[in-house]
Amino acid sequence: MHSRGLILGIESSCDETAAAIVERGARTLSSVVASQIATHARYGGVVPELASREHLRAIVPVVRAALAEAQVTFADIDSVAVTSGPGLAGALLVGITYAKALAFAQGLPLIAVNHLEGHIHAVLLEERQKQSATSGLEQQSLHRAQDNNRFAKLEDEPALALVVSGGHTHLYLARPTDGTWNYTLIGRTLDDAAGEAYDKVAKLLGLGYPGGPWIDSLSRFGNPHAVPFAFSQIKTKLHLAGKAPRTKAAKTAPIANLDPHFLFSFSGIKTAVLRYVELHGLREEATSRVPQMLALPGPPKTKEEALALCPQPTLDLIASFQNAVVGDLMKKTFAAAESLGAARILITGGVAANRELRTRFTAEAARRGVSVAFPTHALSTDNAAMIAAAAWPRFLAGEFAASDLSADPSLALGT
Ligand code: KG4
Ligand code: ZN
């Protein structure tokens, strides 16, 4: 039977159980995401044991929903792709075990995908979709168009990718060679990820989990210049010492050879926010809402509730925090792009959903004459369409996973 080039993607690295069907890495037939936010919100962060349990519950219905939405059956699928790391070990194992069993039962090849590569492919997938939409291609001619190198311009250009999420703040140079992509690590955080800082700051201000969307929407009501947060340059000494970064994810990624100008650190600003909150008496008011487990009112549920609960100094603090974080991400990303001569920047991961980040990066890119692309909101946060899209070049290259594939919580991307 004629192959349609359908990949079933499965993602379970953190707190989202996701499955998607993507055709030839270029057309999303379905993308289903079961979020565990409601489960973890009351604890103010992801609880790994609960995440595994929720993945176990959700994996079968989520895959079924993805098949149904795409109007396909297992018999139509050409390969199963699954996130093998980085992420929470128990959470990853649920997706991997399911994908392995399914691939074995259906006699399909299994493809292991790095979660970070998946985030990068979220942008590439949507760029391809946009291109095919604007060129008015019909589904059937998509394959021919690819063969004709219709997407050559897109696919041939190296890009600087900023993966910025709850677990990562990594800069990669992504280069396509003969249809497959390779990645060079250019910069990374030495401690907290940017999204982690958003979540921690929101938590200490008594806002809900995840914190990014709250800070995003409340920051518009504060003065971004009220609190002058500063990011100091990462010390060359630390960089030369090649100390291991303290992040939980991708611990093995080397930093000794990285330019310190492209290294991030977000634990300092979190502490600075905490100090400011204590110094200005904003803490008591905020913490009264945090321990929802103790039957206190809990964080606000709507923006209006949050606005009513946050005094102006808190809103100013929120706006200043976001202004500083986005400024630091911009400074280092554009400096890296300039130093590498990259004319194309991709920004992806949960924090890429941030409105101020998108506006400021877009404006600065236009000023510098470089291009910048973000995934849509749905593909910014964790999903499985990005995993299926990243798997497509591997499928074409016959790069399949061994039957003893296991979870690698610290899996690094590239060299
Ligand atoms: O990519 P993602 O869903 O999961 C990880 O791989 O971590 O990213 C989740 C992170 C959380 O830290 C969340 O607070 C942050 O992305 N986030 C945002 C926004 N939406 C989600 N941060 C800033 N602004 C947003 N609008
Ligand atoms: Zn992610």
PDB file of N, CA and C in Angstrom, residues 298-380:
ATOM      1  N   GLY A 298      -6.295  30.468  48.106  1.00  0.00           N
ATOM      2  CA  GLY A 298      -5.580  30.022  46.916  1.00  0.00           C
ATOM      3  C   GLY A 298      -5.362  31.149  45.940  1.00  0.00           C
ATOM      4  N   PRO A 299      -4.606  30.879  44.879  1.00  0.00           N
ATOM      5  CA  PRO A 299      -4.294  31.938  43.918  1.00  0.00           C
ATOM      6  C   PRO A 299      -5.540  32.402  43.174  1.00  0.00           C
ATOM      7  N   PRO A 300      -5.466  33.605  42.604  1.00  0.00           N
ATOM      8  CA  PRO A 300      -6.622  34.119  41.864  1.00  0.00           C
ATOM      9  C   PRO A 300      -6.929  33.265  40.645  1.00  0.00           C
ATOM     10  N   LYS A 301      -8.172  33.295  40.202  1.00  0.00           N
ATOM     11  CA  LYS A 301      -8.570  32.447  39.068  1.00  0.00           C
ATOM     12  C   LYS A 301      -8.674  33.229  37.767  1.00  0.00           C
ATOM     13  N   THR A 302      -8.914  34.526  37.890  1.00  0.00           N
ATOM     14  CA  THR A 302      -9.033  35.334  36.671  1.00  0.00           C
ATOM     15  C   THR A 302      -8.079  36.520  36.764  1.00  0.00           C
ATOM     16  N   LYS A 303      -7.837  37.143  35.597  1.00  0.00           N
ATOM     17  CA  LYS A 303      -6.961  38.312  35.568  1.00  0.00           C
ATOM     18  C   LYS A 303      -7.551  39.427  36.447  1.00  0.00           C
ATOM     19  N   GLU A 304      -8.852  39.579  36.424  1.00  0.00           N
ATOM     20  CA  GLU A 304      -9.502  40.628  37.201  1.00  0.00           C
ATOM     21  C   GLU A 304      -9.281  40.393  38.697  1.00  0.00           C
ATOM     22  N   GLU A 305      -9.417  39.122  39.103  1.00  0.00           N
ATOM     23  CA  GLU A 305      -9.173  38.777  40.513  1.00  0.00           C
ATOM     24  C   GLU A 305      -7.727  39.087  40.883  1.00  0.00           C
ATOM     25  N   ALA A 306      -6.815  38.722  39.982  1.00  0.00           N
ATOM     26  CA  ALA A 306      -5.386  38.942  40.242  1.00  0.00           C
ATOM     27  C   ALA A 306      -5.103  40.432  40.342  1.00  0.00           C
ATOM     28  N   LEU A 307      -5.699  41.215  39.443  1.00  0.00           N
ATOM     29  CA  LEU A 307      -5.477  42.666  39.463  1.00  0.00           C
ATOM     30  C   LEU A 307      -5.982  43.276  40.757  1.00  0.00           C
ATOM     31  N   ALA A 308      -7.127  42.773  41.229  1.00  0.00           N
ATOM     32  CA  ALA A 308      -7.696  43.299  42.465  1.00  0.00           C
ATOM     33  C   ALA A 308      -6.810  42.950  43.667  1.00  0.00           C
ATOM     34  N   LEU A 309      -6.107  41.819  43.558  1.00  0.00           N
ATOM     35  CA  LEU A 309      -5.282  41.365  44.684  1.00  0.00           C
ATOM     36  C   LEU A 309      -3.874  41.949  44.678  1.00  0.00           C
ATOM     37  N   CYS A 310      -3.419  42.399  43.513  1.00  0.00           N
ATOM     38  CA  CYS A 310      -2.033  42.883  43.413  1.00  0.00           C
ATOM     39  C   CYS A 310      -1.994  44.402  43.553  1.00  0.00           C
ATOM     40  N   PRO A 311      -1.337  44.918  44.612  1.00  0.00           N
ATOM     41  CA  PRO A 311      -1.185  46.376  44.709  1.00  0.00           C
ATOM     42  C   PRO A 311      -0.263  46.879  43.591  1.00  0.00           C
ATOM     43  N   GLN A 312      -0.300  48.176  43.308  1.00  0.00           N
ATOM     44  CA  GLN A 312       0.490  48.723  42.194  1.00  0.00           C
ATOM     45  C   GLN A 312       1.985  48.375  42.304  1.00  0.00           C
ATOM     46  N   PRO A 313       2.595  48.429  43.516  1.00  0.00           N
ATOM     47  CA  PRO A 313       4.021  48.065  43.573  1.00  0.00           C
ATOM     48  C   PRO A 313       4.275  46.624  43.111  1.00  0.00           C
ATOM     49  N   THR A 314       3.319  45.716  43.348  1.00  0.00           N
ATOM     50  CA  THR A 314       3.492  44.331  42.886  1.00  0.00           C
ATOM     51  C   THR A 314       3.414  44.284  41.360  1.00  0.00           C
ATOM     52  N   LEU A 315       2.484  45.055  40.793  1.00  0.00           N
ATOM     53  CA  LEU A 315       2.369  45.082  39.323  1.00  0.00           C
ATOM     54  C   LEU A 315       3.627  45.693  38.709  1.00  0.00           C
ATOM     55  N   ASP A 316       4.169  46.715  39.371  1.00  0.00           N
ATOM     56  CA  ASP A 316       5.409  47.330  38.875  1.00  0.00           C
ATOM     57  C   ASP A 316       6.559  46.322  38.940  1.00  0.00           C
ATOM     58  N   LEU A 317       6.570  45.549  40.018  1.00  0.00           N
ATOM     59  CA  LEU A 317       7.608  44.530  40.190  1.00  0.00           C
ATOM     60  C   LEU A 317       7.498  43.475  39.082  1.00  0.00           C
ATOM     61  N   ILE A 318       6.281  43.038  38.814  1.00  0.00           N
ATOM     62  CA  ILE A 318       6.027  42.036  37.778  1.00  0.00           C
ATOM     63  C   ILE A 318       6.503  42.553  36.408  1.00  0.00           C
ATOM     64  N   ALA A 319       6.111  43.799  36.103  1.00  0.00           N
ATOM     65  CA  ALA A 319       6.488  44.376  34.798  1.00  0.00           C
ATOM     66  C   ALA A 319       8.006  44.531  34.701  1.00  0.00           C
ATOM     67  N   SER A 320       8.636  44.907  35.815  1.00  0.00           N
ATOM     68  CA  SER A 320      10.087  45.110  35.803  1.00  0.00           C
ATOM     69  C   SER A 320      10.813  43.779  35.653  1.00  0.00           C
ATOM     70  N   PHE A 321      10.293  42.741  36.311  1.00  0.00           N
ATOM     71  CA  PHE A 321      10.884  41.402  36.196  1.00  0.00           C
ATOM     72  C   PHE A 321      10.847  40.960  34.728  1.00  0.00           C
ATOM     73  N   GLN A 322       9.664  41.076  34.132  1.00  0.00           N
ATOM     74  CA  GLN A 322       9.535  40.616  32.742  1.00  0.00           C
ATOM     75  C   GLN A 322      10.403  41.439  31.792  1.00  0.00           C
ATOM     76  N   ASN A 323      10.424  42.739  32.029  1.00  0.00           N
ATOM     77  CA  ASN A 323      11.248  43.620  31.194  1.00  0.00           C
ATOM     78  C   ASN A 323      12.712  43.167  31.246  1.00  0.00           C
ATOM     79  N   ALA A 324      13.184  42.843  32.445  1.00  0.00           N
ATOM     80  CA  ALA A 324      14.585  42.444  32.612  1.00  0.00           C
ATOM     81  C   ALA A 324      14.859  41.088  31.966  1.00  0.00           C
ATOM     82  N   VAL A 325      13.955  40.130  32.161  1.00  0.00           N
ATOM     83  CA  VAL A 325      14.177  38.777  31.613  1.00  0.00           C
ATOM     84  C   VAL A 325      14.173  38.822  30.080  1.00  0.00           C
ATOM     85  N   VAL A 326      13.179  39.495  29.524  1.00  0.00           N
ATOM     86  CA  VAL A 326      13.095  39.572  28.059  1.00  0.00           C
ATOM     87  C   VAL A 326      14.321  40.319  27.519  1.00  0.00           C
ATOM     88  N   GLY A 327      14.714  41.378  28.213  1.00  0.00           N
ATOM     89  CA  GLY A 327      15.898  42.147  27.792  1.00  0.00           C
ATOM     90  C   GLY A 327      17.140  41.286  27.766  1.00  0.00           C
ATOM     91  N   ASP A 328      17.302  40.455  28.781  1.00  0.00           N
ATOM     92  CA  ASP A 328      18.495  39.595  28.850  1.00  0.00           C
ATOM     93  C   ASP A 328      18.463  38.534  27.744  1.00  0.00           C
ATOM     94  N   LEU A 329      17.295  37.946  27.529  1.00  0.00           N
ATOM     95  CA  LEU A 329      17.169  36.942  26.451  1.00  0.00           C
ATOM     96  C   LEU A 329      17.502  37.580  25.105  1.00  0.00           C
ATOM     97  N   MET A 330      17.015  38.814  24.913  1.00  0.00           N
ATOM     98  CA  MET A 330      17.256  39.497  23.636  1.00  0.00           C
ATOM     99  C   MET A 330      18.726  39.822  23.447  1.00  0.00           C
ATOM    100  N   LYS A 331      19.307  40.389  24.490  1.00  0.00           N
ATOM    101  CA  LYS A 331      20.701  40.830  24.389  1.00  0.00           C
ATOM    102  C   LYS A 331      21.601  39.678  23.951  1.00  0.00           C
ATOM    103  N   LYS A 332      21.441  38.540  24.641  1.00  0.00           N
ATOM    104  CA  LYS A 332      22.351  37.417  24.373  1.00  0.00           C
ATOM    105  C   LYS A 332      22.023  36.723  23.056  1.00  0.00           C
ATOM    106  N   THR A 333      20.732  36.626  22.741  1.00  0.00           N
ATOM    107  CA  THR A 333      20.354  35.948  21.493  1.00  0.00           C
ATOM    108  C   THR A 333      20.835  36.748  20.285  1.00  0.00           C
ATOM    109  N   PHE A 334      20.605  38.054  20.303  1.00  0.00           N
ATOM    110  CA  PHE A 334      21.033  38.851  19.146  1.00  0.00           C
ATOM    111  C   PHE A 334      22.556  38.929  19.068  1.00  0.00           C
ATOM    112  N   ALA A 335      23.211  38.954  20.228  1.00  0.00           N
ATOM    113  CA  ALA A 335      24.686  38.969  20.205  1.00  0.00           C
ATOM    114  C   ALA A 335      25.203  37.672  19.590  1.00  0.00           C
ATOM    115  N   ALA A 336      24.579  36.549  19.941  1.00  0.00           N
ATOM    116  CA  ALA A 336      25.011  35.255  19.388  1.00  0.00           C
ATOM    117  C   ALA A 336      24.740  35.208  17.886  1.00  0.00           C
ATOM    118  N   ALA A 337      23.571  35.704  17.478  1.00  0.00           N
ATOM    119  CA  ALA A 337      23.231  35.698  16.046  1.00  0.00           C
ATOM    120  C   ALA A 337      24.253  36.525  15.273  1.00  0.00           C
ATOM    121  N   GLU A 338      24.586  37.670  15.841  1.00  0.00           N
ATOM    122  CA  GLU A 338      25.556  38.534  15.152  1.00  0.00           C
ATOM    123  C   GLU A 338      26.920  37.864  15.077  1.00  0.00           C
ATOM    124  N   SER A 339      27.329  37.283  16.194  1.00  0.00           N
ATOM    125  CA  SER A 339      28.660  36.671  16.203  1.00  0.00           C
ATOM    126  C   SER A 339      28.741  35.461  15.263  1.00  0.00           C
ATOM    127  N   LEU A 340      27.614  34.770  15.064  1.00  0.00           N
ATOM    128  CA  LEU A 340      27.621  33.587  14.180  1.00  0.00           C
ATOM    129  C   LEU A 340      27.235  33.943  12.752  1.00  0.00           C
ATOM    130  N   GLY A 341      26.812  35.167  12.551  1.00  0.00           N
ATOM    131  CA  GLY A 341      26.349  35.580  11.222  1.00  0.00           C
ATOM    132  C   GLY A 341      25.031  34.919  10.840  1.00  0.00           C
ATOM    133  N   ALA A 342      24.217  34.592  11.848  1.00  0.00           N
ATOM    134  CA  ALA A 342      22.923  33.940  11.566  1.00  0.00           C
ATOM    135  C   ALA A 342      21.874  35.007  11.257  1.00  0.00           C
ATOM    136  N   ALA A 343      21.241  34.887  10.098  1.00  0.00           N
ATOM    137  CA  ALA A 343      20.236  35.875   9.700  1.00  0.00           C
ATOM    138  C   ALA A 343      18.829  35.395  10.025  1.00  0.00           C
ATOM    139  N   ARG A 344      18.764  34.250  10.678  1.00  0.00           N
ATOM    140  CA  ARG A 344      17.457  33.661  10.960  1.00  0.00           C
ATOM    141  C   ARG A 344      17.435  33.182  12.412  1.00  0.00           C
ATOM    142  N   ILE A 345      16.435  33.631  13.167  1.00  0.00           N
ATOM    143  CA  ILE A 345      16.334  33.260  14.585  1.00  0.00           C
ATOM    144  C   ILE A 345      14.992  32.559  14.802  1.00  0.00           C
ATOM    145  N   LEU A 346      15.043  31.439  15.517  1.00  0.00           N
ATOM    146  CA  LEU A 346      13.816  30.721  15.877  1.00  0.00           C
ATOM    147  C   LEU A 346      13.694  30.770  17.396  1.00  0.00           C
ATOM    148  N   ILE A 347      12.526  31.133  17.894  1.00  0.00           N
ATOM    149  CA  ILE A 347      12.349  31.170  19.352  1.00  0.00           C
ATOM    150  C   ILE A 347      11.212  30.227  19.707  1.00  0.00           C
ATOM    151  N   THR A 348      11.465  29.310  20.597  1.00  0.00           N
ATOM    152  CA  THR A 348      10.480  28.270  20.851  1.00  0.00           C
ATOM    153  C   THR A 348      10.513  27.809  22.301  1.00  0.00           C
ATOM    154  N   GLY A 349       9.489  27.053  22.722  1.00  0.00           N
ATOM    155  CA  GLY A 349       9.359  26.644  24.125  1.00  0.00           C
ATOM    156  C   GLY A 349       8.288  27.501  24.787  1.00  0.00           C
ATOM    157  N   GLY A 350       7.835  27.079  25.957  1.00  0.00           N
ATOM    158  CA  GLY A 350       6.711  27.733  26.617  1.00  0.00           C
ATOM    159  C   GLY A 350       6.835  29.249  26.742  1.00  0.00           C
ATOM    160  N   VAL A 351       8.024  29.746  27.061  1.00  0.00           N
ATOM    161  CA  VAL A 351       8.194  31.185  27.277  1.00  0.00           C
ATOM    162  C   VAL A 351       8.047  31.961  25.951  1.00  0.00           C
ATOM    163  N   ALA A 352       8.222  31.256  24.819  1.00  0.00           N
ATOM    164  CA  ALA A 352       8.049  31.909  23.512  1.00  0.00           C
ATOM    165  C   ALA A 352       6.606  32.361  23.304  1.00  0.00           C
ATOM    166  N   ALA A 353       5.699  31.904  24.177  1.00  0.00           N
ATOM    167  CA  ALA A 353       4.303  32.352  24.088  1.00  0.00           C
ATOM    168  C   ALA A 353       4.158  33.775  24.628  1.00  0.00           C
ATOM    169  N   ASN A 354       5.180  34.263  25.315  1.00  0.00           N
ATOM    170  CA  ASN A 354       5.091  35.566  25.987  1.00  0.00           C
ATOM    171  C   ASN A 354       4.931  36.725  24.987  1.00  0.00           C
ATOM    172  N   ARG A 355       3.937  37.557  25.267  1.00  0.00           N
ATOM    173  CA  ARG A 355       3.610  38.624  24.311  1.00  0.00           C
ATOM    174  C   ARG A 355       4.715  39.673  24.198  1.00  0.00           C
ATOM    175  N   GLU A 356       5.239  40.083  25.360  1.00  0.00           N
ATOM    176  CA  GLU A 356       6.286  41.118  25.309  1.00  0.00           C
ATOM    177  C   GLU A 356       7.523  40.580  24.595  1.00  0.00           C
ATOM    178  N   LEU A 357       7.849  39.330  24.872  1.00  0.00           N
ATOM    179  CA  LEU A 357       9.010  38.713  24.214  1.00  0.00           C
ATOM    180  C   LEU A 357       8.829  38.735  22.692  1.00  0.00           C
ATOM    181  N   ARG A 358       7.650  38.377  22.239  1.00  0.00           N
ATOM    182  CA  ARG A 358       7.402  38.338  20.792  1.00  0.00           C
ATOM    183  C   ARG A 358       7.501  39.734  20.179  1.00  0.00           C
ATOM    184  N   THR A 359       6.872  40.701  20.849  1.00  0.00           N
ATOM    185  CA  THR A 359       6.871  42.067  20.300  1.00  0.00           C
ATOM    186  C   THR A 359       8.284  42.619  20.233  1.00  0.00           C
ATOM    187  N   ARG A 360       9.018  42.467  21.327  1.00  0.00           N
ATOM    188  CA  ARG A 360      10.350  43.092  21.354  1.00  0.00           C
ATOM    189  C   ARG A 360      11.339  42.378  20.442  1.00  0.00           C
ATOM    190  N   PHE A 361      11.276  41.049  20.405  1.00  0.00           N
ATOM    191  CA  PHE A 361      12.178  40.325  19.500  1.00  0.00           C
ATOM    192  C   PHE A 361      11.869  40.683  18.042  1.00  0.00           C
ATOM    193  N   THR A 362      10.573  40.789  17.736  1.00  0.00           N
ATOM    194  CA  THR A 362      10.173  41.089  16.357  1.00  0.00           C
ATOM    195  C   THR A 362      10.690  42.469  15.947  1.00  0.00           C
ATOM    196  N   ALA A 363      10.515  43.443  16.862  1.00  0.00           N
ATOM    197  CA  ALA A 363      10.947  44.809  16.545  1.00  0.00           C
ATOM    198  C   ALA A 363      12.466  44.876  16.376  1.00  0.00           C
ATOM    199  N   GLU A 364      13.185  44.210  17.270  1.00  0.00           N
ATOM    200  CA  GLU A 364      14.646  44.266  17.205  1.00  0.00           C
ATOM    201  C   GLU A 364      15.172  43.538  15.960  1.00  0.00           C
ATOM    202  N   ALA A 365      14.520  42.427  15.619  1.00  0.00           N
ATOM    203  CA  ALA A 365      14.932  41.676  14.429  1.00  0.00           C
ATOM    204  C   ALA A 365      14.746  42.544  13.180  1.00  0.00           C
ATOM    205  N   ALA A 366      13.623  43.259  13.138  1.00  0.00           N
ATOM    206  CA  ALA A 366      13.358  44.128  11.978  1.00  0.00           C
ATOM    207  C   ALA A 366      14.424  45.220  11.910  1.00  0.00           C
ATOM    208  N   ARG A 367      14.756  45.758  13.074  1.00  0.00           N
ATOM    209  CA  ARG A 367      15.771  46.824  13.116  1.00  0.00           C
ATOM    210  C   ARG A 367      17.120  46.324  12.595  1.00  0.00           C
ATOM    211  N   ARG A 368      17.425  45.047  12.918  1.00  0.00           N
ATOM    212  CA  ARG A 368      18.724  44.491  12.527  1.00  0.00           C
ATOM    213  C   ARG A 368      18.694  43.825  11.153  1.00  0.00           C
ATOM    214  N   GLY A 369      17.493  43.732  10.574  1.00  0.00           N
ATOM    215  CA  GLY A 369      17.388  43.098   9.262  1.00  0.00           C
ATOM    216  C   GLY A 369      17.585  41.590   9.301  1.00  0.00           C
ATOM    217  N   VAL A 370      17.205  40.945  10.414  1.00  0.00           N
ATOM    218  CA  VAL A 370      17.243  39.479  10.473  1.00  0.00           C
ATOM    219  C   VAL A 370      15.808  38.972  10.651  1.00  0.00           C
ATOM    220  N   SER A 371      15.592  37.702  10.372  1.00  0.00           N
ATOM    221  CA  SER A 371      14.224  37.193  10.517  1.00  0.00           C
ATOM    222  C   SER A 371      14.077  36.492  11.853  1.00  0.00           C
ATOM    223  N   VAL A 372      12.892  36.579  12.437  1.00  0.00           N
ATOM    224  CA  VAL A 372      12.629  35.866  13.682  1.00  0.00           C
ATOM    225  C   VAL A 372      11.282  35.166  13.543  1.00  0.00           C
ATOM    226  N   ALA A 373      11.212  33.920  14.009  1.00  0.00           N
ATOM    227  CA  ALA A 373       9.959  33.159  13.901  1.00  0.00           C
ATOM    228  C   ALA A 373       9.649  32.493  15.238  1.00  0.00           C
ATOM    229  N   PHE A 374       8.365  32.432  15.552  1.00  0.00           N
ATOM    230  CA  PHE A 374       7.891  31.778  16.780  1.00  0.00           C
ATOM    231  C   PHE A 374       6.826  30.768  16.386  1.00  0.00           C
ATOM    232  N   PRO A 375       6.632  29.740  17.190  1.00  0.00           N
ATOM    233  CA  PRO A 375       5.484  28.861  16.908  1.00  0.00           C
ATOM    234  C   PRO A 375       4.200  29.564  17.363  1.00  0.00           C
ATOM    235  N   THR A 376       3.059  29.090  16.881  1.00  0.00           N
ATOM    236  CA  THR A 376       1.797  29.600  17.415  1.00  0.00           C
ATOM    237  C   THR A 376       1.752  29.211  18.898  1.00  0.00           C
ATOM    238  N   HIS A 377       0.809  29.790  19.608  1.00  0.00           N
ATOM    239  CA  HIS A 377       0.727  29.543  21.043  1.00  0.00           C
ATOM    240  C   HIS A 377       0.635  28.036  21.338  1.00  0.00           C
ATOM    241  N   ALA A 378      -0.192  27.327  20.581  1.00  0.00           N
ATOM    242  CA  ALA A 378      -0.415  25.896  20.845  1.00  0.00           C
ATOM    243  C   ALA A 378       0.860  25.080  20.664  1.00  0.00           C
ATOM    244  N   LEU A 379       1.710  25.498  19.755  1.00  0.00           N
ATOM    245  CA  LEU A 379       2.950  24.724  19.529  1.00  0.00           C
ATOM    246  C   LEU A 379       4.137  25.281  20.307  1.00  0.00           C
ATOM    247  N   SER A 380       3.931  26.380  21.061  1.00  0.00           N
ATOM    248  CA  SER A 380       5.026  26.914  21.888  1.00  0.00           C
ATOM    249  C   SER A 380       5.237  26.005  23.087  1.00  0.00           C
TER     250      SER A 380
END
